[in-house]
PDB file of N, CA and C in Angstrom:
ATOM      1  N   UNK A   1       0.848  -1.188   0.000  1.00 43.00           N
ATOM      2  CA  UNK A   1       0.000   0.000   0.000  1.00 43.00           C
ATOM      3  C   UNK A   1       0.887   1.243   0.000  1.00 43.00           C
ATOM      4  N   UNK A   2       0.532   2.250  -0.782  1.00 42.00           N
ATOM      5  CA  UNK A   2       1.324   3.470  -0.882  1.00 42.00           C
ATOM      6  C   UNK A   2       0.746   4.547   0.044  1.00 42.00           C
ATOM      7  N   UNK A   3       1.565   5.002   0.991  1.00 45.00           N
ATOM      8  CA  UNK A   3       1.115   6.014   1.951  1.00 45.00           C
ATOM      9  C   UNK A   3       1.756   7.361   1.682  1.00 45.00           C
ATOM     10  N   UNK A   4       2.312   7.554   0.503  1.00 42.00           N
ATOM     11  CA  UNK A   4       3.059   8.778   0.220  1.00 42.00           C
ATOM     12  C   UNK A   4       2.175  10.021   0.229  1.00 42.00           C
ATOM     13  N   UNK A   5       0.877   9.867   0.017  1.00 41.00           N
ATOM     14  CA  UNK A   5      -0.010  11.034   0.012  1.00 41.00           C
ATOM     15  C   UNK A   5      -0.493  11.402   1.405  1.00 41.00           C
ATOM     16  N   UNK A   6      -0.184  10.588   2.388  1.00 44.00           N
ATOM     17  CA  UNK A   6      -0.620  10.854   3.747  1.00 44.00           C
ATOM     18  C   UNK A   6       0.313  11.859   4.381  1.00 44.00           C
ATOM     19  N   UNK A   7      -0.194  13.043   4.659  1.00 44.00           N
ATOM     20  CA  UNK A   7       0.680  14.116   5.150  1.00 44.00           C
ATOM     21  C   UNK A   7       0.208  14.695   6.474  1.00 44.00           C
ATOM     22  N   UNK A   8      -0.517  13.906   7.268  1.00 51.00           N
ATOM     23  CA  UNK A   8      -0.926  14.381   8.585  1.00 51.00           C
ATOM     24  C   UNK A   8       0.319  14.859   9.310  1.00 51.00           C
ATOM     25  N   UNK A   9       0.264  16.037   9.904  1.00 53.00           N
ATOM     26  CA  UNK A   9       1.452  16.616  10.524  1.00 53.00           C
ATOM     27  C   UNK A   9       1.279  16.774  12.018  1.00 53.00           C
ATOM     28  N   UNK A  10       2.379  16.703  12.729  1.00 51.00           N
ATOM     29  CA  UNK A  10       2.354  16.969  14.157  1.00 51.00           C
ATOM     30  C   UNK A  10       2.490  18.477  14.371  1.00 51.00           C
ATOM     31  N   UNK A  11       2.595  18.892  15.612  1.00 43.00           N
ATOM     32  CA  UNK A  11       2.638  20.324  15.905  1.00 43.00           C
ATOM     33  C   UNK A  11       3.884  21.007  15.376  1.00 43.00           C
ATOM     34  N   UNK A  12       4.915  20.236  15.069  1.00 46.00           N
ATOM     35  CA  UNK A  12       6.132  20.842  14.532  1.00 46.00           C
ATOM     36  C   UNK A  12       6.117  20.888  13.013  1.00 46.00           C
ATOM     37  N   UNK A  13       5.049  20.377  12.394  1.00 50.00           N
ATOM     38  CA  UNK A  13       4.929  20.423  10.949  1.00 50.00           C
ATOM     39  C   UNK A  13       5.599  19.265  10.238  1.00 50.00           C
ATOM     40  N   UNK A  14       6.062  18.283  10.971  1.00 58.00           N
ATOM     41  CA  UNK A  14       6.715  17.125  10.351  1.00 58.00           C
ATOM     42  C   UNK A  14       5.663  16.039  10.111  1.00 58.00           C
ATOM     43  N   UNK A  15       5.609  15.467   8.913  1.00 59.00           N
ATOM     44  CA  UNK A  15       4.625  14.405   8.656  1.00 59.00           C
ATOM     45  C   UNK A  15       4.783  13.249   9.645  1.00 59.00           C
ATOM     46  N   UNK A  16       3.684  12.876  10.295  1.00 62.00           N
ATOM     47  CA  UNK A  16       3.704  11.864  11.343  1.00 62.00           C
ATOM     48  C   UNK A  16       4.284  10.548  10.853  1.00 62.00           C
ATOM     49  N   UNK A  17       3.925  10.134   9.657  1.00 69.00           N
ATOM     50  CA  UNK A  17       4.388   8.843   9.170  1.00 69.00           C
ATOM     51  C   UNK A  17       5.853   8.843   8.752  1.00 69.00           C
ATOM     52  N   UNK A  18       6.525   9.978   8.858  1.00 70.00           N
ATOM     53  CA  UNK A  18       7.958   9.989   8.548  1.00 70.00           C
ATOM     54  C   UNK A  18       8.800   9.642   9.773  1.00 70.00           C
ATOM     55  N   UNK A  19       8.171   9.563  10.942  1.00 76.00           N
ATOM     56  CA  UNK A  19       8.913   9.173  12.140  1.00 76.00           C
ATOM     57  C   UNK A  19       9.208   7.689  12.047  1.00 76.00           C
ATOM     58  N   UNK A  20      10.478   7.356  11.920  1.00 82.00           N
ATOM     59  CA  UNK A  20      10.884   5.964  11.812  1.00 82.00           C
ATOM     60  C   UNK A  20      12.071   5.726  12.734  1.00 82.00           C
ATOM     61  N   UNK A  21      12.174   4.500  13.187  1.00 86.00           N
ATOM     62  CA  UNK A  21      13.307   4.091  14.021  1.00 86.00           C
ATOM     63  C   UNK A  21      13.518   4.988  15.235  1.00 86.00           C
ATOM     64  N   UNK A  22      12.429   5.348  15.904  1.00 89.00           N
ATOM     65  CA  UNK A  22      12.543   6.154  17.112  1.00 89.00           C
ATOM     66  C   UNK A  22      12.748   5.244  18.315  1.00 89.00           C
ATOM     67  N   UNK A  23      13.577   5.678  19.232  1.00 89.00           N
ATOM     68  CA  UNK A  23      13.785   4.914  20.461  1.00 89.00           C
ATOM     69  C   UNK A  23      12.659   5.234  21.440  1.00 89.00           C
ATOM     70  N   UNK A  24      12.538   4.406  22.461  1.00 89.00           N
ATOM     71  CA  UNK A  24      11.540   4.641  23.504  1.00 89.00           C
ATOM     72  C   UNK A  24      11.784   6.001  24.154  1.00 89.00           C
ATOM     73  N   UNK A  25      13.035   6.334  24.369  1.00 90.00           N
ATOM     74  CA  UNK A  25      13.381   7.630  24.966  1.00 90.00           C
ATOM     75  C   UNK A  25      12.931   8.789  24.080  1.00 90.00           C
ATOM     76  N   UNK A  26      13.174   8.693  22.790  1.00 89.00           N
ATOM     77  CA  UNK A  26      12.765   9.753  21.861  1.00 89.00           C
ATOM     78  C   UNK A  26      11.245   9.912  21.846  1.00 89.00           C
ATOM     79  N   UNK A  27      10.534   8.799  21.851  1.00 88.00           N
ATOM     80  CA  UNK A  27       9.067   8.852  21.863  1.00 88.00           C
ATOM     81  C   UNK A  27       8.579   9.486  23.159  1.00 88.00           C
ATOM     82  N   UNK A  28       9.169   9.094  24.279  1.00 89.00           N
ATOM     83  CA  UNK A  28       8.776   9.654  25.574  1.00 89.00           C
ATOM     84  C   UNK A  28       8.991  11.166  25.610  1.00 89.00           C
ATOM     85  N   UNK A  29      10.130  11.622  25.101  1.00 89.00           N
ATOM     86  CA  UNK A  29      10.395  13.067  25.060  1.00 89.00           C
ATOM     87  C   UNK A  29       9.397  13.782  24.161  1.00 89.00           C
ATOM     88  N   UNK A  30       9.095  13.208  23.002  1.00 85.00           N
ATOM     89  CA  UNK A  30       8.171  13.824  22.048  1.00 85.00           C
ATOM     90  C   UNK A  30       6.771  13.941  22.640  1.00 85.00           C
ATOM     91  N   UNK A  31       6.369  12.908  23.398  1.00 84.00           N
ATOM     92  CA  UNK A  31       5.021  12.877  23.961  1.00 84.00           C
ATOM     93  C   UNK A  31       4.949  13.495  25.352  1.00 84.00           C
ATOM     94  N   UNK A  32       6.123  13.862  25.894  1.00 88.00           N
ATOM     95  CA  UNK A  32       6.202  14.464  27.226  1.00 88.00           C
ATOM     96  C   UNK A  32       5.638  13.536  28.313  1.00 88.00           C
ATOM     97  N   UNK A  33       6.035  12.254  28.223  1.00 90.00           N
ATOM     98  CA  UNK A  33       5.671  11.277  29.242  1.00 90.00           C
ATOM     99  C   UNK A  33       6.933  10.538  29.669  1.00 90.00           C
ATOM    100  N   UNK A  34       6.815   9.751  30.728  1.00 93.00           N
ATOM    101  CA  UNK A  34       7.976   9.020  31.239  1.00 93.00           C
ATOM    102  C   UNK A  34       8.252   7.777  30.393  1.00 93.00           C
ATOM    103  N   UNK A  35       9.503   7.417  30.318  1.00 92.00           N
ATOM    104  CA  UNK A  35       9.936   6.283  29.509  1.00 92.00           C
ATOM    105  C   UNK A  35       9.239   4.966  29.887  1.00 92.00           C
ATOM    106  N   UNK A  36       9.037   4.642  31.181  1.00 93.00           N
ATOM    107  CA  UNK A  36       8.349   3.390  31.517  1.00 93.00           C
ATOM    108  C   UNK A  36       6.917   3.323  30.963  1.00 93.00           C
ATOM    109  N   UNK A  37       6.274   4.479  30.847  1.00 93.00           N
ATOM    110  CA  UNK A  37       4.927   4.506  30.271  1.00 93.00           C
ATOM    111  C   UNK A  37       4.947   4.092  28.810  1.00 93.00           C
ATOM    112  N   UNK A  38       5.939   4.579  28.081  1.00 91.00           N
ATOM    113  CA  UNK A  38       6.073   4.217  26.665  1.00 91.00           C
ATOM    114  C   UNK A  38       6.443   2.744  26.525  1.00 91.00           C
ATOM    115  N   UNK A  39       7.298   2.254  27.394  1.00 91.00           N
ATOM    116  CA  UNK A  39       7.684   0.841  27.351  1.00 91.00           C
ATOM    117  C   UNK A  39       6.474  -0.058  27.562  1.00 91.00           C
ATOM    118  N   UNK A  40       5.659   0.269  28.552  1.00 94.00           N
ATOM    119  CA  UNK A  40       4.456  -0.534  28.829  1.00 94.00           C
ATOM    120  C   UNK A  40       3.468  -0.462  27.667  1.00 94.00           C
ATOM    121  N   UNK A  41       3.286   0.729  27.131  1.00 93.00           N
ATOM    122  CA  UNK A  41       2.372   0.894  26.004  1.00 93.00           C
ATOM    123  C   UNK A  41       2.887   0.151  24.772  1.00 93.00           C
ATOM    124  N   UNK A  42       4.200   0.182  24.557  1.00 93.00           N
ATOM    125  CA  UNK A  42       4.759  -0.479  23.373  1.00 93.00           C
ATOM    126  C   UNK A  42       4.510  -1.986  23.410  1.00 93.00           C
ATOM    127  N   UNK A  43       4.571  -2.585  24.601  1.00 94.00           N
ATOM    128  CA  UNK A  43       4.293  -4.025  24.711  1.00 94.00           C
ATOM    129  C   UNK A  43       2.866  -4.321  24.239  1.00 94.00           C
ATOM    130  N   UNK A  44       1.913  -3.498  24.661  1.00 96.00           N
ATOM    131  CA  UNK A  44       0.509  -3.685  24.253  1.00 96.00           C
ATOM    132  C   UNK A  44       0.340  -3.495  22.750  1.00 96.00           C
ATOM    133  N   UNK A  45       1.001  -2.475  22.194  1.00 95.00           N
ATOM    134  CA  UNK A  45       0.862  -2.204  20.761  1.00 95.00           C
ATOM    135  C   UNK A  45       1.539  -3.275  19.907  1.00 95.00           C
ATOM    136  N   UNK A  46       2.608  -3.861  20.419  1.00 96.00           N
ATOM    137  CA  UNK A  46       3.261  -4.963  19.707  1.00 96.00           C
ATOM    138  C   UNK A  46       2.336  -6.172  19.671  1.00 96.00           C
ATOM    139  N   UNK A  47       1.678  -6.467  20.795  1.00 97.00           N
ATOM    140  CA  UNK A  47       0.740  -7.599  20.845  1.00 97.00           C
ATOM    141  C   UNK A  47      -0.414  -7.410  19.856  1.00 97.00           C
ATOM    142  N   UNK A  48      -0.811  -6.152  19.647  1.00 96.00           N
ATOM    143  CA  UNK A  48      -1.889  -5.852  18.689  1.00 96.00           C
ATOM    144  C   UNK A  48      -1.372  -5.711  17.262  1.00 96.00           C
ATOM    145  N   UNK A  49      -0.053  -5.889  17.104  1.00 96.00           N
ATOM    146  CA  UNK A  49       0.623  -5.810  15.808  1.00 96.00           C
ATOM    147  C   UNK A  49       0.514  -4.435  15.147  1.00 96.00           C
ATOM    148  N   UNK A  50       0.481  -3.382  15.979  1.00 94.00           N
ATOM    149  CA  UNK A  50       0.407  -2.018  15.470  1.00 94.00           C
ATOM    150  C   UNK A  50       1.787  -1.378  15.327  1.00 94.00           C
ATOM    151  N   UNK A  51       2.743  -1.860  16.107  1.00 93.00           N
ATOM    152  CA  UNK A  51       4.121  -1.384  15.996  1.00 93.00           C
ATOM    153  C   UNK A  51       5.060  -2.593  15.965  1.00 93.00           C
ATOM    154  N   UNK A  52       6.314  -2.311  15.588  1.00 94.00           N
ATOM    155  CA  UNK A  52       7.342  -3.351  15.543  1.00 94.00           C
ATOM    156  C   UNK A  52       8.602  -2.835  16.217  1.00 94.00           C
ATOM    157  N   UNK A  53       9.287  -3.735  16.891  1.00 92.00           N
ATOM    158  CA  UNK A  53      10.591  -3.409  17.472  1.00 92.00           C
ATOM    159  C   UNK A  53      11.676  -3.809  16.493  1.00 92.00           C
ATOM    160  N   UNK A  54      12.736  -3.021  16.499  1.00 90.00           N
ATOM    161  CA  UNK A  54      13.890  -3.339  15.675  1.00 90.00           C
ATOM    162  C   UNK A  54      15.128  -3.165  16.554  1.00 90.00           C
ATOM    163  N   UNK A  55      15.846  -4.256  16.752  1.00 88.00           N
ATOM    164  CA  UNK A  55      17.038  -4.211  17.597  1.00 88.00           C
ATOM    165  C   UNK A  55      18.247  -3.782  16.784  1.00 88.00           C
ATOM    166  N   UNK A  56      19.097  -2.980  17.395  1.00 82.00           N
ATOM    167  CA  UNK A  56      20.346  -2.552  16.779  1.00 82.00           C
ATOM    168  C   UNK A  56      21.315  -3.735  16.813  1.00 82.00           C
ATOM    169  N   UNK A  57      21.792  -4.190  15.656  1.00 86.00           N
ATOM    170  CA  UNK A  57      22.677  -5.356  15.641  1.00 86.00           C
ATOM    171  C   UNK A  57      24.003  -5.119  16.375  1.00 86.00           C
ATOM    172  N   UNK A  58      24.414  -3.870  16.524  1.00 87.00           N
ATOM    173  CA  UNK A  58      25.666  -3.565  17.217  1.00 87.00           C
ATOM    174  C   UNK A  58      25.487  -3.406  18.721  1.00 87.00           C
ATOM    175  N   UNK A  59      24.260  -3.088  19.145  1.00 85.00           N
ATOM    176  CA  UNK A  59      23.976  -2.881  20.559  1.00 85.00           C
ATOM    177  C   UNK A  59      22.547  -3.348  20.841  1.00 85.00           C
ATOM    178  N   UNK A  60      22.392  -4.571  21.342  1.00 82.00           N
ATOM    179  CA  UNK A  60      21.061  -5.152  21.555  1.00 82.00           C
ATOM    180  C   UNK A  60      20.242  -4.386  22.594  1.00 82.00           C
ATOM    181  N   UNK A  61      20.881  -3.526  23.374  1.00 83.00           N
ATOM    182  CA  UNK A  61      20.124  -2.713  24.332  1.00 83.00           C
ATOM    183  C   UNK A  61      19.359  -1.607  23.620  1.00 83.00           C
ATOM    184  N   UNK A  62      19.811  -1.234  22.455  1.00 84.00           N
ATOM    185  CA  UNK A  62      19.198  -0.159  21.677  1.00 84.00           C
ATOM    186  C   UNK A  62      18.094  -0.729  20.786  1.00 84.00           C
ATOM    187  N   UNK A  63      16.891  -0.237  21.012  1.00 86.00           N
ATOM    188  CA  UNK A  63      15.733  -0.732  20.278  1.00 86.00           C
ATOM    189  C   UNK A  63      15.020   0.455  19.640  1.00 86.00           C
ATOM    190  N   UNK A  64      14.671   0.324  18.373  1.00 90.00           N
ATOM    191  CA  UNK A  64      13.868   1.365  17.723  1.00 90.00           C
ATOM    192  C   UNK A  64      12.477   0.808  17.461  1.00 90.00           C
ATOM    193  N   UNK A  65      11.535   1.711  17.334  1.00 91.00           N
ATOM    194  CA  UNK A  65      10.137   1.337  17.162  1.00 91.00           C
ATOM    195  C   UNK A  65       9.599   1.994  15.900  1.00 91.00           C
ATOM    196  N   UNK A  66       8.819   1.217  15.155  1.00 90.00           N
ATOM    197  CA  UNK A  66       8.184   1.704  13.930  1.00 90.00           C
ATOM    198  C   UNK A  66       6.737   1.234  13.886  1.00 90.00           C
ATOM    199  N   UNK A  67       5.914   1.981  13.177  1.00 90.00           N
ATOM    200  CA  UNK A  67       4.564   1.510  12.910  1.00 90.00           C
ATOM    201  C   UNK A  67       4.629   0.310  11.971  1.00 90.00           C
ATOM    202  N   UNK A  68       3.749  -0.654  12.189  1.00 92.00           N
ATOM    203  CA  UNK A  68       3.626  -1.773  11.267  1.00 92.00           C
ATOM    204  C   UNK A  68       2.686  -1.343  10.136  1.00 92.00           C
ATOM    205  N   UNK A  69       2.518  -2.200   9.150  1.00 91.00           N
ATOM    206  CA  UNK A  69       1.551  -1.911   8.071  1.00 91.00           C
ATOM    207  C   UNK A  69       0.169  -1.690   8.669  1.00 91.00           C
ATOM    208  N   UNK A  70      -0.213  -2.566   9.609  1.00 94.00           N
ATOM    209  CA  UNK A  70      -1.519  -2.430  10.259  1.00 94.00           C
ATOM    210  C   UNK A  70      -1.598  -1.117  11.036  1.00 94.00           C
ATOM    211  N   UNK A  71      -0.510  -0.745  11.696  1.00 90.00           N
ATOM    212  CA  UNK A  71      -0.482   0.516  12.440  1.00 90.00           C
ATOM    213  C   UNK A  71      -0.666   1.722  11.538  1.00 90.00           C
ATOM    214  N   UNK A  72      -0.026   1.693  10.383  1.00 88.00           N
ATOM    215  CA  UNK A  72      -0.169   2.784   9.414  1.00 88.00           C
ATOM    216  C   UNK A  72      -1.612   2.854   8.916  1.00 88.00           C
ATOM    217  N   UNK A  73      -2.187   1.697   8.617  1.00 89.00           N
ATOM    218  CA  UNK A  73      -3.577   1.668   8.158  1.00 89.00           C
ATOM    219  C   UNK A  73      -4.515   2.230   9.218  1.00 89.00           C
ATOM    220  N   UNK A  74      -4.263   1.907  10.488  1.00 89.00           N
ATOM    221  CA  UNK A  74      -5.101   2.428  11.581  1.00 89.00           C
ATOM    222  C   UNK A  74      -4.968   3.943  11.713  1.00 89.00           C
ATOM    223  N   UNK A  75      -3.748   4.466  11.575  1.00 83.00           N
ATOM    224  CA  UNK A  75      -3.543   5.924  11.652  1.00 83.00           C
ATOM    225  C   UNK A  75      -4.359   6.615  10.559  1.00 83.00           C
ATOM    226  N   UNK A  76      -4.293   6.089   9.362  1.00 84.00           N
ATOM    227  CA  UNK A  76      -5.033   6.678   8.234  1.00 84.00           C
ATOM    228  C   UNK A  76      -6.531   6.563   8.459  1.00 84.00           C
ATOM    229  N   UNK A  77      -6.988   5.410   8.934  1.00 87.00           N
ATOM    230  CA  UNK A  77      -8.415   5.208   9.216  1.00 87.00           C
ATOM    231  C   UNK A  77      -8.905   6.199  10.275  1.00 87.00           C
ATOM    232  N   UNK A  78      -8.112   6.377  11.356  1.00 83.00           N
ATOM    233  CA  UNK A  78      -8.510   7.316  12.409  1.00 83.00           C
ATOM    234  C   UNK A  78      -8.563   8.756  11.902  1.00 83.00           C
ATOM    235  N   UNK A  79      -7.621   9.121  11.046  1.00 80.00           N
ATOM    236  CA  UNK A  79      -7.615  10.471  10.478  1.00 80.00           C
ATOM    237  C   UNK A  79      -8.890  10.712   9.670  1.00 80.00           C
ATOM    238  N   UNK A  80      -9.255   9.746   8.820  1.00 83.00           N
ATOM    239  CA  UNK A  80     -10.462   9.887   8.004  1.00 83.00           C
ATOM    240  C   UNK A  80     -11.711   9.924   8.872  1.00 83.00           C
ATOM    241  N   UNK A  81     -11.771   9.070   9.888  1.00 86.00           N
ATOM    242  CA  UNK A  81     -12.925   9.040  10.782  1.00 86.00           C
ATOM    243  C   UNK A  81     -13.079  10.374  11.521  1.00 86.00           C
ATOM    244  N   UNK A  82     -11.963  10.913  11.986  1.00 81.00           N
ATOM    245  CA  UNK A  82     -11.992  12.204  12.682  1.00 81.00           C
ATOM    246  C   UNK A  82     -12.469  13.312  11.747  1.00 81.00           C
ATOM    247  N   UNK A  83     -11.965  13.315  10.512  1.00 80.00           N
ATOM    248  CA  UNK A  83     -12.395  14.321   9.538  1.00 80.00           C
ATOM    249  C   UNK A  83     -13.891  14.218   9.268  1.00 80.00           C
ATOM    250  N   UNK A  84     -14.406  13.002   9.146  1.00 84.00           N
ATOM    251  CA  UNK A  84     -15.838  12.812   8.901  1.00 84.00           C
ATOM    252  C   UNK A  84     -16.681  13.302  10.064  1.00 84.00           C
ATOM    253  N   UNK A  85     -16.246  13.029  11.278  1.00 83.00           N
ATOM    254  CA  UNK A  85     -16.981  13.501  12.458  1.00 83.00           C
ATOM    255  C   UNK A  85     -16.990  15.022  12.498  1.00 83.00           C
ATOM    256  N   UNK A  86     -15.847  15.629  12.204  1.00 78.00           N
ATOM    257  CA  UNK A  86     -15.780  17.095  12.201  1.00 78.00           C
ATOM    258  C   UNK A  86     -16.693  17.689  11.139  1.00 78.00           C
ATOM    259  N   UNK A  87     -16.762  17.071   9.962  1.00 81.00           N
ATOM    260  CA  UNK A  87     -17.642  17.564   8.898  1.00 81.00           C
ATOM    261  C   UNK A  87     -19.100  17.452   9.302  1.00 81.00           C
ATOM    262  N   UNK A  88     -19.462  16.342   9.948  1.00 81.00           N
ATOM    263  CA  UNK A  88     -20.845  16.138  10.395  1.00 81.00           C
ATOM    264  C   UNK A  88     -21.242  17.168  11.440  1.00 81.00           C
ATOM    265  N   UNK A  89     -20.304  17.567  12.266  1.00 77.00           N
ATOM    266  CA  UNK A  89     -20.581  18.484  13.375  1.00 77.00           C
ATOM    267  C   UNK A  89     -20.370  19.950  13.013  1.00 77.00           C
ATOM    268  N   UNK A  90     -19.871  20.198  11.827  1.00 74.00           N
ATOM    269  CA  UNK A  90     -19.525  21.555  11.422  1.00 74.00           C
ATOM    270  C   UNK A  90     -20.678  22.544  11.591  1.00 74.00           C
ATOM    271  N   UNK A  91     -21.883  22.110  11.295  1.00 71.00           N
ATOM    272  CA  UNK A  91     -23.025  23.022  11.346  1.00 71.00           C
ATOM    273  C   UNK A  91     -23.509  23.309  12.761  1.00 71.00           C
ATOM    274  N   UNK A  92     -23.073  22.532  13.754  1.00 75.00           N
ATOM    275  CA  UNK A  92     -23.592  22.758  15.101  1.00 75.00           C
ATOM    276  C   UNK A  92     -22.557  23.317  16.080  1.00 75.00           C
ATOM    277  N   UNK A  93     -21.313  23.474  15.635  1.00 72.00           N
ATOM    278  CA  UNK A  93     -20.335  24.051  16.553  1.00 72.00           C
ATOM    279  C   UNK A  93     -20.357  25.575  16.439  1.00 72.00           C
ATOM    280  N   UNK A  94     -20.022  26.204  17.526  1.00 73.00           N
ATOM    281  CA  UNK A  94     -20.054  27.657  17.569  1.00 73.00           C
ATOM    282  C   UNK A  94     -18.808  28.237  16.901  1.00 73.00           C
ATOM    283  N   UNK A  95     -18.862  29.519  16.616  1.00 72.00           N
ATOM    284  CA  UNK A  95     -17.717  30.206  16.033  1.00 72.00           C
ATOM    285  C   UNK A  95     -16.504  30.087  16.955  1.00 72.00           C
ATOM    286  N   UNK A  96     -16.732  30.227  18.243  1.00 74.00           N
ATOM    287  CA  UNK A  96     -15.638  30.124  19.210  1.00 74.00           C
ATOM    288  C   UNK A  96     -14.991  28.732  19.154  1.00 74.00           C
ATOM    289  N   UNK A  97     -15.800  27.699  19.034  1.00 73.00           N
ATOM    290  CA  UNK A  97     -15.265  26.335  18.939  1.00 73.00           C
ATOM    291  C   UNK A  97     -14.473  26.145  17.648  1.00 73.00           C
ATOM    292  N   UNK A  98     -14.939  26.750  16.576  1.00 69.00           N
ATOM    293  CA  UNK A  98     -14.213  26.652  15.308  1.00 69.00           C
ATOM    294  C   UNK A  98     -12.854  27.329  15.391  1.00 69.00           C
ATOM    295  N   UNK A  99     -12.824  28.505  16.020  1.00 72.00           N
ATOM    296  CA  UNK A  99     -11.567  29.230  16.172  1.00 72.00           C
ATOM    297  C   UNK A  99     -10.611  28.414  17.026  1.00 72.00           C
ATOM    298  N   UNK A 100     -11.097  27.858  18.123  1.00 70.00           N
ATOM    299  CA  UNK A 100     -10.270  27.029  19.002  1.00 70.00           C
ATOM    300  C   UNK A 100      -9.745  25.818  18.244  1.00 70.00           C
ATOM    301  N   UNK A 101     -10.598  25.181  17.485  1.00 66.00           N
ATOM    302  CA  UNK A 101     -10.233  23.978  16.720  1.00 66.00           C
ATOM    303  C   UNK A 101      -9.152  24.283  15.686  1.00 66.00           C
ATOM    304  N   UNK A 102      -9.308  25.355  14.941  1.00 63.00           N
ATOM    305  CA  UNK A 102      -8.328  25.673  13.900  1.00 63.00           C
ATOM    306  C   UNK A 102      -7.021  26.186  14.488  1.00 63.00           C
ATOM    307  N   UNK A 103      -7.095  26.717  15.689  1.00 58.00           N
ATOM    308  CA  UNK A 103      -5.872  27.176  16.342  1.00 58.00           C
ATOM    309  C   UNK A 103      -4.950  26.013  16.675  1.00 58.00           C
ATOM    310  N   UNK A 104      -5.537  24.904  17.122  1.00 54.00           N
ATOM    311  CA  UNK A 104      -4.738  23.756  17.521  1.00 54.00           C
ATOM    312  C   UNK A 104      -4.649  22.682  16.443  1.00 54.00           C
ATOM    313  N   UNK A 105      -5.593  22.673  15.536  1.00 54.00           N
ATOM    314  CA  UNK A 105      -5.606  21.671  14.466  1.00 54.00           C
ATOM    315  C   UNK A 105      -5.816  22.349  13.122  1.00 54.00           C
ATOM    316  N   UNK A 106      -4.820  23.074  12.656  1.00 52.00           N
ATOM    317  CA  UNK A 106      -4.984  23.781  11.384  1.00 52.00           C
ATOM    318  C   UNK A 106      -5.151  22.818  10.217  1.00 52.00           C
ATOM    319  N   UNK A 107      -5.876  23.286   9.196  1.00 52.00           N
ATOM    320  CA  UNK A 107      -6.107  22.437   8.016  1.00 52.00           C
ATOM    321  C   UNK A 107      -4.895  22.396   7.149  1.00 52.00           C
TER     322      UNK A 107
END
């Protein structure tokens, strides 16, 4: 499956699906949570086959994490579902809610 057109961006403007081979520490810093929380969550996501671990052949203590094919598909599905919900609700949200929404989630 080709995901090259998927350009959902994080707050820094970097396409989310371009994050590859991130360590648990890097993910924890990015999400502003503690490393043990990411480690525990990663075990659950691996069991659900949403992410994959990749061990560094030179240093087995160093592990990077990537989305699996299923994980990428879920990210895209969630993005589309969120967009559809926002479109359905567009007519009932107030101007203030729209301003707040676009401030944090620009199109």
